[in-house]
Amino acid sequence: MNNITTKRFVIRKSLIGTNTVITFTSKKQETFTYDHDEIYSTFQEKFESMKCFQEYKSYTNSNTVPAFARSLADIHKDM
């Protein structure tokens, strides 16, 4: 299992099938941890239909985990 710490939520074609767990902390000091492959496989059709995913081979969000994927992420609020 690979662990990556980033500054944003990311789903990348290059990480598909690499068994990667990603952790990032938002500007509101919320820490999100998620299984990249689980989110990609659950929402594959959604990602593949996004223009950014087709063009840049990735989807990012610097503020939070997208609402559609939150149920698959662990969320911790640092106070």
PDB file of N, CA and C in Angstrom:
ATOM      1  N   MET A   1       0.843  -1.183   0.000  1.00  0.00           N
ATOM      2  CA  MET A   1       0.000   0.000   0.000  1.00  0.00           C
ATOM      3  C   MET A   1       0.883   1.240   0.000  1.00  0.00           C
ATOM      4  N   ASN A   2       0.547   2.180  -0.863  1.00  0.00           N
ATOM      5  CA  ASN A   2       1.257   3.451  -0.940  1.00  0.00           C
ATOM      6  C   ASN A   2       0.471   4.510  -0.176  1.00  0.00           C
ATOM      7  N   ASN A   3       1.164   5.349   0.556  1.00  0.00           N
ATOM      8  CA  ASN A   3       0.536   6.472   1.254  1.00  0.00           C
ATOM      9  C   ASN A   3       1.105   7.765   0.700  1.00  0.00           C
ATOM     10  N   ILE A   4       0.206   8.680   0.362  1.00  0.00           N
ATOM     11  CA  ILE A   4       0.616   9.980  -0.172  1.00  0.00           C
ATOM     12  C   ILE A   4      -0.068  11.070   0.651  1.00  0.00           C
ATOM     13  N   THR A   5       0.674  12.124   0.971  1.00  0.00           N
ATOM     14  CA  THR A   5       0.110  13.296   1.624  1.00  0.00           C
ATOM     15  C   THR A   5       0.151  14.430   0.607  1.00  0.00           C
ATOM     16  N   THR A   6      -0.999  15.058   0.378  1.00  0.00           N
ATOM     17  CA  THR A   6      -1.089  16.140  -0.598  1.00  0.00           C
ATOM     18  C   THR A   6      -1.761  17.352   0.031  1.00  0.00           C
ATOM     19  N   LYS A   7      -1.862  18.413  -0.751  1.00  0.00           N
ATOM     20  CA  LYS A   7      -2.520  19.630  -0.289  1.00  0.00           C
ATOM     21  C   LYS A   7      -3.938  19.743  -0.847  1.00  0.00           C
ATOM     22  N   ARG A   8      -4.405  18.681  -1.538  1.00  0.00           N
ATOM     23  CA  ARG A   8      -5.736  18.732  -2.137  1.00  0.00           C
ATOM     24  C   ARG A   8      -6.245  17.323  -2.413  1.00  0.00           C
ATOM     25  N   PHE A   9      -7.568  17.194  -2.591  1.00  0.00           N
ATOM     26  CA  PHE A   9      -8.167  15.945  -3.038  1.00  0.00           C
ATOM     27  C   PHE A   9      -7.745  15.736  -4.488  1.00  0.00           C
ATOM     28  N   VAL A  10      -7.325  14.524  -4.812  1.00  0.00           N
ATOM     29  CA  VAL A  10      -6.908  14.251  -6.188  1.00  0.00           C
ATOM     30  C   VAL A  10      -7.261  12.820  -6.586  1.00  0.00           C
ATOM     31  N   ILE A  11      -7.737  12.685  -7.808  1.00  0.00           N
ATOM     32  CA  ILE A  11      -7.892  11.382  -8.455  1.00  0.00           C
ATOM     33  C   ILE A  11      -7.113  11.491  -9.755  1.00  0.00           C
ATOM     34  N   ARG A  12      -6.103  10.623  -9.935  1.00  0.00           N
ATOM     35  CA  ARG A  12      -5.231  10.674 -11.110  1.00  0.00           C
ATOM     36  C   ARG A  12      -5.220   9.343 -11.832  1.00  0.00           C
ATOM     37  N   LYS A  13      -5.247   9.387 -13.147  1.00  0.00           N
ATOM     38  CA  LYS A  13      -5.165   8.151 -13.924  1.00  0.00           C
ATOM     39  C   LYS A  13      -3.891   7.383 -13.589  1.00  0.00           C
ATOM     40  N   SER A  14      -2.804   8.088 -13.346  1.00  0.00           N
ATOM     41  CA  SER A  14      -1.520   7.426 -13.075  1.00  0.00           C
ATOM     42  C   SER A  14      -1.517   6.677 -11.743  1.00  0.00           C
ATOM     43  N   LEU A  15      -2.477   6.958 -10.863  1.00  0.00           N
ATOM     44  CA  LEU A  15      -2.538   6.277  -9.562  1.00  0.00           C
ATOM     45  C   LEU A  15      -3.526   5.108  -9.542  1.00  0.00           C
ATOM     46  N   ILE A  16      -4.287   4.948 -10.611  1.00  0.00           N
ATOM     47  CA  ILE A  16      -5.283   3.866 -10.657  1.00  0.00           C
ATOM     48  C   ILE A  16      -4.568   2.517 -10.584  1.00  0.00           C
ATOM     49  N   GLY A  17      -5.034   1.687  -9.677  1.00  0.00           N
ATOM     50  CA  GLY A  17      -4.464   0.348  -9.522  1.00  0.00           C
ATOM     51  C   GLY A  17      -3.189   0.285  -8.707  1.00  0.00           C
ATOM     52  N   THR A  18      -2.806   1.385  -8.071  1.00  0.00           N
ATOM     53  CA  THR A  18      -1.559   1.403  -7.297  1.00  0.00           C
ATOM     54  C   THR A  18      -1.798   1.213  -5.800  1.00  0.00           C
ATOM     55  N   ASN A  19      -3.057   0.974  -5.401  1.00  0.00           N
ATOM     56  CA  ASN A  19      -3.381   0.722  -3.993  1.00  0.00           C
ATOM     57  C   ASN A  19      -2.878   1.864  -3.106  1.00  0.00           C
ATOM     58  N   THR A  20      -3.254   3.076  -3.481  1.00  0.00           N
ATOM     59  CA  THR A  20      -2.772   4.277  -2.799  1.00  0.00           C
ATOM     60  C   THR A  20      -3.832   4.858  -1.869  1.00  0.00           C
ATOM     61  N   VAL A  21      -3.404   5.218  -0.661  1.00  0.00           N
ATOM     62  CA  VAL A  21      -4.246   5.934   0.294  1.00  0.00           C
ATOM     63  C   VAL A  21      -3.708   7.356   0.368  1.00  0.00           C
ATOM     64  N   ILE A  22      -4.601   8.321   0.175  1.00  0.00           N
ATOM     65  CA  ILE A  22      -4.203   9.727   0.134  1.00  0.00           C
ATOM     66  C   ILE A  22      -4.762  10.456   1.351  1.00  0.00           C
ATOM     67  N   THR A  23      -3.930  11.306   1.940  1.00  0.00           N
ATOM     68  CA  THR A  23      -4.339  12.150   3.065  1.00  0.00           C
ATOM     69  C   THR A  23      -4.051  13.595   2.695  1.00  0.00           C
ATOM     70  N   PHE A  24      -5.026  14.476   2.944  1.00  0.00           N
ATOM     71  CA  PHE A  24      -4.759  15.903   2.771  1.00  0.00           C
ATOM     72  C   PHE A  24      -5.492  16.696   3.840  1.00  0.00           C
ATOM     73  N   THR A  25      -4.956  17.871   4.152  1.00  0.00           N
ATOM     74  CA  THR A  25      -5.563  18.770   5.130  1.00  0.00           C
ATOM     75  C   THR A  25      -6.042  20.011   4.399  1.00  0.00           C
ATOM     76  N   SER A  26      -7.323  20.323   4.586  1.00  0.00           N
ATOM     77  CA  SER A  26      -7.922  21.477   3.911  1.00  0.00           C
ATOM     78  C   SER A  26      -7.518  22.778   4.600  1.00  0.00           C
ATOM     79  N   LYS A  27      -7.894  23.889   3.978  1.00  0.00           N
ATOM     80  CA  LYS A  27      -7.626  25.206   4.547  1.00  0.00           C
ATOM     81  C   LYS A  27      -8.372  25.410   5.862  1.00  0.00           C
ATOM     82  N   LYS A  28      -9.463  24.658   6.071  1.00  0.00           N
ATOM     83  CA  LYS A  28     -10.241  24.730   7.310  1.00  0.00           C
ATOM     84  C   LYS A  28      -9.722  23.744   8.360  1.00  0.00           C
ATOM     85  N   GLN A  29      -8.536  23.202   8.116  1.00  0.00           N
ATOM     86  CA  GLN A  29      -7.877  22.263   9.029  1.00  0.00           C
ATOM     87  C   GLN A  29      -8.665  20.959   9.223  1.00  0.00           C
ATOM     88  N   GLU A  30      -9.362  20.522   8.194  1.00  0.00           N
ATOM     89  CA  GLU A  30     -10.003  19.212   8.196  1.00  0.00           C
ATOM     90  C   GLU A  30      -9.058  18.260   7.474  1.00  0.00           C
ATOM     91  N   THR A  31      -8.805  17.117   8.080  1.00  0.00           N
ATOM     92  CA  THR A  31      -7.931  16.123   7.465  1.00  0.00           C
ATOM     93  C   THR A  31      -8.792  15.029   6.859  1.00  0.00           C
ATOM     94  N   PHE A  32      -8.558  14.758   5.587  1.00  0.00           N
ATOM     95  CA  PHE A  32      -9.299  13.749   4.850  1.00  0.00           C
ATOM     96  C   PHE A  32      -8.345  12.628   4.445  1.00  0.00           C
ATOM     97  N   THR A  33      -8.776  11.393   4.634  1.00  0.00           N
ATOM     98  CA  THR A  33      -8.001  10.235   4.200  1.00  0.00           C
ATOM     99  C   THR A  33      -8.931   9.361   3.376  1.00  0.00           C
ATOM    100  N   TYR A  34      -8.455   8.939   2.206  1.00  0.00           N
ATOM    101  CA  TYR A  34      -9.312   8.135   1.338  1.00  0.00           C
ATOM    102  C   TYR A  34      -8.492   7.170   0.492  1.00  0.00           C
ATOM    103  N   ASP A  35      -9.148   6.088   0.090  1.00  0.00           N
ATOM    104  CA  ASP A  35      -8.560   5.083  -0.784  1.00  0.00           C
ATOM    105  C   ASP A  35      -8.811   5.533  -2.224  1.00  0.00           C
ATOM    106  N   HIS A  36      -7.747   5.901  -2.918  1.00  0.00           N
ATOM    107  CA  HIS A  36      -7.846   6.421  -4.279  1.00  0.00           C
ATOM    108  C   HIS A  36      -8.607   5.463  -5.194  1.00  0.00           C
ATOM    109  N   ASP A  37      -8.245   4.183  -5.177  1.00  0.00           N
ATOM    110  CA  ASP A  37      -8.876   3.212  -6.085  1.00  0.00           C
ATOM    111  C   ASP A  37     -10.344   2.989  -5.755  1.00  0.00           C
ATOM    112  N   GLU A  38     -10.686   2.996  -4.474  1.00  0.00           N
ATOM    113  CA  GLU A  38     -12.084   2.793  -4.089  1.00  0.00           C
ATOM    114  C   GLU A  38     -12.958   3.933  -4.612  1.00  0.00           C
ATOM    115  N   ILE A  39     -12.492   5.165  -4.445  1.00  0.00           N
ATOM    116  CA  ILE A  39     -13.279   6.303  -4.939  1.00  0.00           C
ATOM    117  C   ILE A  39     -13.327   6.293  -6.459  1.00  0.00           C
ATOM    118  N   TYR A  40     -12.185   6.024  -7.104  1.00  0.00           N
ATOM    119  CA  TYR A  40     -12.196   5.990  -8.572  1.00  0.00           C
ATOM    120  C   TYR A  40     -13.145   4.907  -9.093  1.00  0.00           C
ATOM    121  N   SER A  41     -13.047   3.701  -8.559  1.00  0.00           N
ATOM    122  CA  SER A  41     -13.874   2.605  -9.088  1.00  0.00           C
ATOM    123  C   SER A  41     -15.363   2.833  -8.800  1.00  0.00           C
ATOM    124  N   THR A  42     -15.679   3.430  -7.663  1.00  0.00           N
ATOM    125  CA  THR A  42     -17.078   3.715  -7.330  1.00  0.00           C
ATOM    126  C   THR A  42     -17.669   4.768  -8.263  1.00  0.00           C
ATOM    127  N   PHE A  43     -16.875   5.762  -8.624  1.00  0.00           N
ATOM    128  CA  PHE A  43     -17.362   6.880  -9.429  1.00  0.00           C
ATOM    129  C   PHE A  43     -16.653   6.977 -10.783  1.00  0.00           C
ATOM    130  N   GLN A  44     -16.176   5.842 -11.296  1.00  0.00           N
ATOM    131  CA  GLN A  44     -15.407   5.818 -12.543  1.00  0.00           C
ATOM    132  C   GLN A  44     -16.126   6.512 -13.694  1.00  0.00           C
ATOM    133  N   GLU A  45     -17.394   6.213 -13.873  1.00  0.00           N
ATOM    134  CA  GLU A  45     -18.145   6.812 -14.980  1.00  0.00           C
ATOM    135  C   GLU A  45     -18.188   8.333 -14.842  1.00  0.00           C
ATOM    136  N   LYS A  46     -18.381   8.806 -13.619  1.00  0.00           N
ATOM    137  CA  LYS A  46     -18.422  10.251 -13.355  1.00  0.00           C
ATOM    138  C   LYS A  46     -17.079  10.898 -13.710  1.00  0.00           C
ATOM    139  N   PHE A  47     -15.962  10.308 -13.242  1.00  0.00           N
ATOM    140  CA  PHE A  47     -14.643  10.875 -13.533  1.00  0.00           C
ATOM    141  C   PHE A  47     -14.341  10.841 -15.031  1.00  0.00           C
ATOM    142  N   GLU A  48     -14.605   9.718 -15.669  1.00  0.00           N
ATOM    143  CA  GLU A  48     -14.291   9.568 -17.089  1.00  0.00           C
ATOM    144  C   GLU A  48     -15.086  10.538 -17.958  1.00  0.00           C
ATOM    145  N   SER A  49     -16.242  11.005 -17.483  1.00  0.00           N
ATOM    146  CA  SER A  49     -17.047  11.934 -18.274  1.00  0.00           C
ATOM    147  C   SER A  49     -16.658  13.399 -18.036  1.00  0.00           C
ATOM    148  N   MET A  50     -15.806  13.652 -17.036  1.00  0.00           N
ATOM    149  CA  MET A  50     -15.382  15.029 -16.749  1.00  0.00           C
ATOM    150  C   MET A  50     -14.342  15.491 -17.764  1.00  0.00           C
ATOM    151  N   LYS A  51     -14.530  16.696 -18.284  1.00  0.00           N
ATOM    152  CA  LYS A  51     -13.596  17.247 -19.266  1.00  0.00           C
ATOM    153  C   LYS A  51     -12.175  17.346 -18.707  1.00  0.00           C
ATOM    154  N   CYS A  52     -12.052  17.779 -17.439  1.00  0.00           N
ATOM    155  CA  CYS A  52     -10.719  17.920 -16.833  1.00  0.00           C
ATOM    156  C   CYS A  52     -10.014  16.566 -16.752  1.00  0.00           C
ATOM    157  N   PHE A  53     -10.769  15.518 -16.472  1.00  0.00           N
ATOM    158  CA  PHE A  53     -10.171  14.182 -16.354  1.00  0.00           C
ATOM    159  C   PHE A  53      -9.731  13.680 -17.720  1.00  0.00           C
ATOM    160  N   GLN A  54     -10.509  13.981 -18.739  1.00  0.00           N
ATOM    161  CA  GLN A  54     -10.153  13.575 -20.097  1.00  0.00           C
ATOM    162  C   GLN A  54      -8.923  14.339 -20.586  1.00  0.00           C
ATOM    163  N   GLU A  55      -8.889  15.631 -20.301  1.00  0.00           N
ATOM    164  CA  GLU A  55      -7.809  16.475 -20.806  1.00  0.00           C
ATOM    165  C   GLU A  55      -6.521  16.380 -19.989  1.00  0.00           C
ATOM    166  N   TYR A  56      -6.647  16.429 -18.641  1.00  0.00           N
ATOM    167  CA  TYR A  56      -5.462  16.467 -17.778  1.00  0.00           C
ATOM    168  C   TYR A  56      -5.180  15.155 -17.063  1.00  0.00           C
ATOM    169  N   LYS A  57      -6.064  14.168 -17.240  1.00  0.00           N
ATOM    170  CA  LYS A  57      -5.924  12.853 -16.611  1.00  0.00           C
ATOM    171  C   LYS A  57      -5.939  12.918 -15.090  1.00  0.00           C
ATOM    172  N   SER A  58      -6.615  13.958 -14.558  1.00  0.00           N
ATOM    173  CA  SER A  58      -6.761  14.070 -13.105  1.00  0.00           C
ATOM    174  C   SER A  58      -7.950  14.964 -12.755  1.00  0.00           C
ATOM    175  N   TYR A  59      -8.408  14.799 -11.521  1.00  0.00           N
ATOM    176  CA  TYR A  59      -9.460  15.650 -10.968  1.00  0.00           C
ATOM    177  C   TYR A  59      -8.953  16.085  -9.605  1.00  0.00           C
ATOM    178  N   THR A  60      -9.008  17.384  -9.324  1.00  0.00           N
ATOM    179  CA  THR A  60      -8.559  17.886  -8.026  1.00  0.00           C
ATOM    180  C   THR A  60      -9.592  18.824  -7.417  1.00  0.00           C
ATOM    181  N   ASN A  61      -9.517  18.936  -6.101  1.00  0.00           N
ATOM    182  CA  ASN A  61     -10.337  19.893  -5.357  1.00  0.00           C
ATOM    183  C   ASN A  61      -9.487  20.324  -4.167  1.00  0.00           C
ATOM    184  N   SER A  62      -9.153  21.597  -4.086  1.00  0.00           N
ATOM    185  CA  SER A  62      -8.245  22.050  -3.028  1.00  0.00           C
ATOM    186  C   SER A  62      -8.945  22.354  -1.707  1.00  0.00           C
ATOM    187  N   ASN A  63     -10.271  22.351  -1.693  1.00  0.00           N
ATOM    188  CA  ASN A  63     -10.989  22.718  -0.473  1.00  0.00           C
ATOM    189  C   ASN A  63     -11.518  21.548   0.341  1.00  0.00           C
ATOM    190  N   THR A  64     -11.971  20.496  -0.313  1.00  0.00           N
ATOM    191  CA  THR A  64     -12.621  19.400   0.400  1.00  0.00           C
ATOM    192  C   THR A  64     -12.738  18.178  -0.504  1.00  0.00           C
ATOM    193  N   VAL A  65     -13.207  17.096   0.070  1.00  0.00           N
ATOM    194  CA  VAL A  65     -13.571  15.928  -0.735  1.00  0.00           C
ATOM    195  C   VAL A  65     -14.922  16.258  -1.360  1.00  0.00           C
ATOM    196  N   PRO A  66     -15.108  16.009  -2.645  1.00  0.00           N
ATOM    197  CA  PRO A  66     -16.395  16.317  -3.272  1.00  0.00           C
ATOM    198  C   PRO A  66     -17.542  15.611  -2.548  1.00  0.00           C
ATOM    199  N   ALA A  67     -18.697  16.242  -2.523  1.00  0.00           N
ATOM    200  CA  ALA A  67     -19.858  15.705  -1.803  1.00  0.00           C
ATOM    201  C   ALA A  67     -20.174  14.280  -2.222  1.00  0.00           C
ATOM    202  N   PHE A  68     -20.037  13.972  -3.501  1.00  0.00           N
ATOM    203  CA  PHE A  68     -20.386  12.633  -3.959  1.00  0.00           C
ATOM    204  C   PHE A  68     -19.459  11.553  -3.408  1.00  0.00           C
ATOM    205  N   ALA A  69     -18.280  11.919  -2.943  1.00  0.00           N
ATOM    206  CA  ALA A  69     -17.303  10.935  -2.467  1.00  0.00           C
ATOM    207  C   ALA A  69     -17.086  10.955  -0.956  1.00  0.00           C
ATOM    208  N   ARG A  70     -17.710  11.877  -0.247  1.00  0.00           N
ATOM    209  CA  ARG A  70     -17.463  12.035   1.193  1.00  0.00           C
ATOM    210  C   ARG A  70     -17.756  10.794   2.014  1.00  0.00           C
ATOM    211  N   SER A  71     -18.738  10.032   1.619  1.00  0.00           N
ATOM    212  CA  SER A  71     -19.090   8.841   2.402  1.00  0.00           C
ATOM    213  C   SER A  71     -17.972   7.797   2.387  1.00  0.00           C
ATOM    214  N   LEU A  72     -17.033   7.910   1.451  1.00  0.00           N
ATOM    215  CA  LEU A  72     -15.930   6.957   1.345  1.00  0.00           C
ATOM    216  C   LEU A  72     -14.632   7.478   1.962  1.00  0.00           C
ATOM    217  N   ALA A  73     -14.655   8.677   2.528  1.00  0.00           N
ATOM    218  CA  ALA A  73     -13.450   9.276   3.118  1.00  0.00           C
ATOM    219  C   ALA A  73     -13.590   9.346   4.643  1.00  0.00           C
ATOM    220  N   ASP A  74     -12.458   9.245   5.320  1.00  0.00           N
ATOM    221  CA  ASP A  74     -12.420   9.495   6.766  1.00  0.00           C
ATOM    222  C   ASP A  74     -12.114  10.980   6.940  1.00  0.00           C
ATOM    223  N   ILE A  75     -12.910  11.652   7.768  1.00  0.00           N
ATOM    224  CA  ILE A  75     -12.763  13.094   7.955  1.00  0.00           C
ATOM    225  C   ILE A  75     -12.491  13.381   9.424  1.00  0.00           C
ATOM    226  N   HIS A  76     -11.433  14.156   9.679  1.00  0.00           N
ATOM    227  CA  HIS A  76     -11.070  14.537  11.044  1.00  0.00           C
ATOM    228  C   HIS A  76     -10.921  16.040  11.090  1.00  0.00           C
ATOM    229  N   LYS A  77     -11.590  16.681  12.041  1.00  0.00           N
ATOM    230  CA  LYS A  77     -11.482  18.126  12.194  1.00  0.00           C
ATOM    231  C   LYS A  77     -10.476  18.439  13.285  1.00  0.00           C
ATOM    232  N   ASP A  78      -9.455  19.207  12.920  1.00  0.00           N
ATOM    233  CA  ASP A  78      -8.448  19.650  13.879  1.00  0.00           C
ATOM    234  C   ASP A  78      -8.886  21.012  14.407  1.00  0.00           C
ATOM    235  N   MET A  79      -8.973  21.128  15.696  1.00  0.00           N
ATOM    236  CA  MET A  79      -9.430  22.394  16.284  1.00  0.00           C
ATOM    237  C   MET A  79      -8.277  23.082  16.957  1.00  0.00           C
TER     238      MET A  79
END
